[in-house]
Amino acid sequence: MSTSPTTPAVHQLPEEHYLNSTYGLRSWLLTTDHKRIALLYLASVTFFFFIGGIFATMIRIHLLTPNGYLVTPETYNKLFTMHGVAMIFFFLIPSIPAVLGNFLVPLMIGAKDLAFPKINLLSWYIYLVGGCFVLYSFATGGLDTGWTFYTPLSSVYSNSAVTPAVIGIFINGFSSILTGLNFVVTIHTMRAPGMTWFRLPLFVWAQYATSIIFILGTPVIAITLLLVGLERMFHLGFFNPALGGDPILFQHLFWFYSHPAVYIMILPAMGVISEIIPTFTRKPIFGYTFIAASSIAIAVIGFFVWAHHMFLTGESTYAALAFSLLSYLVAIPSAVKVFNWTSTLYRGSISYDTPLLYSLGFIGLFLIGGLTGLFLACLGLDIHIHDTYFVVAHFHYIMVGGAVMGYVGGLHFWWPKITGKLYPEFLARMAAVILFVGFNLTFFPQFILGYLGMPRRYHNYPPEFQVLNVMSTAGASILALGYLLPMLYLTWSMRYGKVAGPNPWPATGLEWRTPSPPPTENFDVTPVVDWEAYDFKNRPDLGLTQPSGPALSPAHGDD
Amino acid sequence: MHRTGDLYGQFETLEQQKESATLGMWTFLITEILFFGGLFLTYTINRHTYADVFSFSSRTIKLSWGAINTVVLIGSSLTMAMSVWSAQVGKKKLVTIFLILTLILGTVFLGIKGIEYHDKYVEHHIPGASFDMYFCTNNPGACNLTTEELAQERTELKELEDKVGGPVAVNAHSQLFFSLYFGMTGLHALHMIIGAGLLLWLIVESMRGRFSPRWNTPVENVGLYWHFVDIVWIYLFPLLYLIDRH
Ligand code: HEM
Ligand SMILES: [Cu+2]
């Protein structure tokens, strides 16, 4: 079942690589190497993941009992708000693009770096400055508006530190924009000879689609939050009905970004899954063009569904109808991907290594998350489940079950490339299973709670909901263990792990054709690509024994 | 990444570098369109909801300054385009001269904008605690308006009150107009200031003779940016100054 290394030979780390080519704090803080910047991001998003995690823990402990003794209602409001802000804006949105994308896009297309290395570093600093503002808000009064900043609560009535928080998120937006801009240009102009658009790894297509959203969506949330900030500081009335403004306009502007933003979170994870599955089935991915095109389709259609968050605001019936229909449409490209992944698995020579376990988890959880999205997009049903725990469960299935699983799976998959070391396989598989179990125990009960009528964002609940809430909290503690384990053994492996060699799985991408860890310039000579993506058959350099099993024979002429 | 001559290390050729920089600038401008787009949408919706108050508020802005500024800005686009052309054909002196002219025109624009803002300050048209649409009519002499203009304004205010339900609503809704006016022109002015900084940098580089027919992407890209900022003004001017003026 498990992979045998390409060659039985003992590997050695390359003498000089991007991690040891220069030393000292300056060489990191002023680096323009996309691989080092990726690691700077890795450290910072992990930090925010911790912060968000602490808030989540407190929420779950508070909800153990119907009347919650841990915190006051005001503090409870702050907890779920700060949890959302930290996790969405400072962890999940930058996670895969800025960490894995930064590291991998140039490697995958055979470039020496991104097109604008200095702008890449700048975007990390912008992220930090934005992060500092938000931490300042957390530390001086907190934030109690919900991560959605609905007006006029956020712009007039809230007594918490809204202004520094919106300034922080405003600033942070430019970090996303610059990352997206860098990726778009890099993918257009920096591809190695022979790396045509349709030979690009699907991860790169996913990053491209994500970058489109970064570029088109992020400026809108930036200007919107700027207006909220101005409204609050100078008592203006853009979104304040008391002064003639329009609070619904705020919601439109907010969701015009924030629905596409949910695809910022999920698309890159889909890209990760599209890399892992062919590698561990030893098969070219089924329906390459469909997966690539569906990423773009999701990015585009995703811009036209935002008002499904506002069915209950009294928007016109016809508008609601259109947005409901469009929301159903966006599920099609998502389903296309799921079908293609499962078709790739079919009759593949599967090895259940850790990254694949995460991918299988992803498929199942994303499926549930996506399908319940359709429940919510159904006008009649949404009246019943809007603003209940059903919604909370829906988006956690997608964002945590989908996106975070993809991120952690991707970290495992490329860890040998990033650090040159292998992680302990057994522990890693255990952690994947623990995460899967913990996740479902945490969030599945929330579907039921929501369906039974427990509203979201309340600090207390009727006693009959206690059993399900206790289950959820118990699951959360298992989940926490599941996250802690990888943090520990991955860190451990940096020093003590076995040396991985250039291509331990083996996988087909260009990033695996250079030493692990790669040299600062990525490739000793600019690579020339003369093979199709995920083509295991015509790649003797992978060292796969030929012919090997049904996967490599053209038994069912896919693609 | 190290730089050899004009070529940065991550690129293979100057053409690739130029293509990347240009695509990067266009992508950035697309971002900018959406950035301004949020404001334009907010404006449009309020303009529709509060049509009468918005056109009245708009008429309290002096048309002449706005018109002069439009001409100044279009002129600066011309000089900018000339400096790009000069770089392309290798007239190094002319590049610098036209850049300086562009910078001067940009500064004139900002100066005039300053005068306009000052007028609004005197008239208590700056949103906030001291905002008062009735300040000029209640304090004749405090504003720079003729007796006829004041009389005209009084009648219009009366009519407005009847339409929208009293002075409180007039003040609230015209404050919305001026919030948007300052938000939009302020953001535009900020872009002009950044553009002026970029021009300054180009002027220094150009005096060092860095731009040649082979390599002049910075001039071209700042040019793109400058034209974009001009175009934003071409939309702002009718939206904010020309409502209902026939
Ligand atoms: C498969 C397509 C999807 C559909 C049809 C869909 C539909 C919906 C609908 C209708 C709502 C509003 C429910 C309500 O408030 O009553 C909603 C909420 C939400 N969805 Fe989805 N969704 C989909 C995919 C996603 C994805 C991929 C993500 C994230 C990666 C996501 C994250 C969210 C979030 C964060 C919310 C709640 C936001 C809030 O109110 O705080 N959804 N979804
Ligand atoms: Cu949505």
Coordinates of N, CA and C in Angstrom, one line a residue, chain A residues 409-482:
Chain A
G409 N -3.1 19.3 4.2 CA -2.7 18.2 3.3 C -1.6 18.7 2.4
G410 N -1.7 19.9 1.9 CA -0.7 20.5 1.0 C 0.6 20.7 1.7
L411 N 0.5 21.1 3.0 CA 1.7 21.3 3.8 C 2.5 20.0 3.9
H412 N 1.7 18.9 4.1 CA 2.4 17.6 4.2 C 3.0 17.2 2.8
F413 N 2.2 17.4 1.8 CA 2.6 17.0 0.5 C 3.9 17.7 0.1
W414 N 4.0 19.0 0.3 CA 5.2 19.7 -0.1 C 6.2 19.9 1.0
W415 N 6.0 19.4 2.2 CA 6.9 19.6 3.3 C 8.3 19.1 2.9
P416 N 8.4 17.9 2.3 CA 9.7 17.4 1.9 C 10.4 18.4 0.9
K417 N 9.6 19.1 0.1 CA 10.3 20.0 -0.8 C 10.7 21.3 -0.1
I418 N 9.8 21.7 0.9 CA 10.1 23.0 1.6 C 11.3 22.8 2.5
T419 N 11.4 21.7 3.2 CA 12.4 21.5 4.3 C 13.5 20.5 3.9
G420 N 13.2 19.7 2.9 CA 14.1 18.6 2.5 C 14.0 17.4 3.4
K421 N 13.1 17.4 4.3 CA 12.9 16.3 5.3 C 11.6 15.6 5.2
L422 N 11.5 14.3 5.5 CA 10.2 13.6 5.6 C 9.7 13.8 7.0
Y423 N 8.3 13.8 7.1 CA 7.7 13.8 8.4 C 7.4 12.4 8.7
P424 N 7.2 12.1 10.0 CA 6.9 10.7 10.4 C 5.5 10.2 9.9
E425 N 5.5 9.3 9.0 CA 4.3 8.9 8.3 C 3.2 8.4 9.2
F426 N 3.6 7.6 10.1 CA 2.5 6.9 10.9 C 1.8 8.0 11.8
L427 N 2.6 8.8 12.4 CA 1.9 9.9 13.2 C 1.1 10.8 12.4
A428 N 1.6 11.0 11.1 CA 0.8 12.0 10.3 C -0.5 11.3 9.9
R429 N -0.5 10.0 9.6 CA -1.8 9.4 9.2 C -2.8 9.5 10.4
M430 N -2.2 9.2 11.6 CA -3.0 9.3 12.8 C -3.7 10.7 12.9
A431 N -2.8 11.7 12.7 CA -3.3 13.1 12.9 C -4.4 13.3 11.9
A432 N -4.3 12.8 10.6 CA -5.3 13.1 9.6 C -6.6 12.4 10.1
V433 N -6.5 11.2 10.6 CA -7.8 10.6 11.0 C -8.4 11.3 12.2
I434 N -7.5 11.7 13.2 CA -8.0 12.4 14.3 C -8.7 13.7 13.9
L435 N -8.1 14.4 13.0 CA -8.7 15.7 12.5 C -10.1 15.4 11.9
F436 N -10.2 14.3 11.1 CA -11.4 14.0 10.4 C -12.5 13.7 11.4
V437 N -12.2 12.9 12.4 CA -13.2 12.5 13.4 C -13.6 13.7 14.2
G438 N -12.6 14.4 14.7 CA -12.8 15.6 15.5 C -13.7 16.6 14.8
F439 N -13.3 16.8 13.5 CA -14.1 17.8 12.7 C -15.6 17.5 12.7
N440 N -15.8 16.2 12.3 CA -17.3 15.8 12.1 C -18.0 15.9 13.4
L441 N -17.3 15.5 14.5 CA -18.0 15.5 15.8 C -18.3 17.0 16.2
T442 N -17.4 17.9 15.8 CA -17.6 19.3 16.2 C -18.8 19.9 15.4
F443 N -18.8 19.6 14.1 CA -19.7 20.4 13.3 C -20.9 19.7 12.8
F444 N -20.9 18.4 12.8 CA -22.2 17.8 12.3 C -23.3 18.1 13.3
P445 N -23.1 18.0 14.6 CA -24.3 18.4 15.5 C -24.8 19.8 15.2
Q446 N -24.0 20.6 14.7 CA -24.4 22.0 14.5 C -25.5 22.1 13.3
F447 N -25.4 21.2 12.4 CA -26.5 21.1 11.4 C -27.8 20.8 12.0
I448 N -27.8 19.9 12.9 CA -29.0 19.5 13.6 C -29.5 20.6 14.5
L449 N -28.5 21.2 15.2 CA -28.9 22.3 16.1 C -29.6 23.4 15.3
G450 N -29.0 23.8 14.2 CA -29.5 24.8 13.4 C -30.9 24.5 12.8
Y451 N -31.0 23.2 12.4 CA -32.3 22.8 11.8 C -33.4 22.9 12.9
L452 N -33.0 22.6 14.2 CA -33.9 22.6 15.3 C -34.2 24.0 15.7
G453 N -33.4 25.0 15.2 CA -33.7 26.4 15.5 C -32.8 27.1 16.4
M454 N -31.6 26.6 16.7 CA -30.7 27.4 17.5 C -30.0 28.4 16.7
P455 N -30.3 29.7 17.1 CA -29.7 30.8 16.3 C -28.2 30.9 16.5
R456 N -27.5 31.4 15.5 CA -26.1 31.6 15.6 C -25.8 32.9 16.5
R457 N -24.6 33.0 17.0 CA -24.2 34.2 17.7 C -24.9 34.5 19.0
Y458 N -25.6 33.5 19.6 CA -26.3 33.7 20.9 C -25.4 33.1 22.0
H459 N -25.4 33.8 23.1 CA -24.5 33.3 24.2 C -25.1 32.2 25.0
N460 N -26.4 32.0 24.9 CA -27.1 31.0 25.7 C -28.1 30.2 24.8
Y461 N -28.7 29.1 25.3 CA -29.6 28.4 24.5 C -30.5 27.6 25.4
P462 N -31.7 27.1 24.9 CA -32.5 26.3 25.8 C -31.9 25.0 26.1
P463 N -32.2 24.4 27.3 CA -31.5 23.2 27.8 C -31.6 22.0 26.9
E464 N -32.7 21.9 26.1 CA -32.8 20.7 25.3 C -31.7 20.6 24.2
F465 N -31.0 21.7 24.0 CA -29.9 21.7 23.0 C -28.6 21.3 23.6
Q466 N -28.6 21.0 24.9 CA -27.2 20.8 25.5 C -26.5 19.6 25.0
V467 N -27.1 18.5 24.8 CA -26.4 17.3 24.4 C -25.6 17.6 23.1
L468 N -26.3 18.1 22.1 CA -25.6 18.4 20.9 C -24.4 19.4 21.0
N469 N -24.6 20.4 21.9 CA -23.6 21.3 22.1 C -22.4 20.7 22.8
V470 N -22.7 19.8 23.8 CA -21.5 19.1 24.5 C -20.8 18.2 23.5
M471 N -21.5 17.6 22.6 CA -20.8 16.8 21.5 C -19.9 17.7 20.7
S472 N -20.4 18.8 20.4 CA -19.6 19.7 19.5 C -18.4 20.2 20.3
T473 N -18.5 20.5 21.5 CA -17.3 20.9 22.3 C -16.3 19.8 22.4
A474 N -16.9 18.6 22.7 CA -16.0 17.4 22.8 C -15.2 17.3 21.5
G475 N -15.9 17.4 20.4 CA -15.3 17.2 19.1 C -14.2 18.3 18.9
A476 N -14.5 19.5 19.4 CA -13.5 20.6 19.2 C -12.2 20.2 19.9
S477 N -12.3 19.5 21.1 CA -11.0 19.2 21.7 C -10.2 18.2 21.0
I478 N -11.0 17.3 20.3 CA -10.3 16.3 19.5 C -9.6 17.0 18.3
L479 N -10.4 17.9 17.7 CA -9.9 18.7 16.6 C -8.6 19.5 17.0
A480 N -8.6 20.0 18.2 CA -7.4 20.8 18.7 C -6.2 19.9 18.7
L481 N -6.4 18.7 19.2 CA -5.3 17.7 19.2 C -4.8 17.4 17.8
G482 N -5.8 17.3 16.9 CA -5.5 17.0 15.5 C -4.6 18.1 14.9

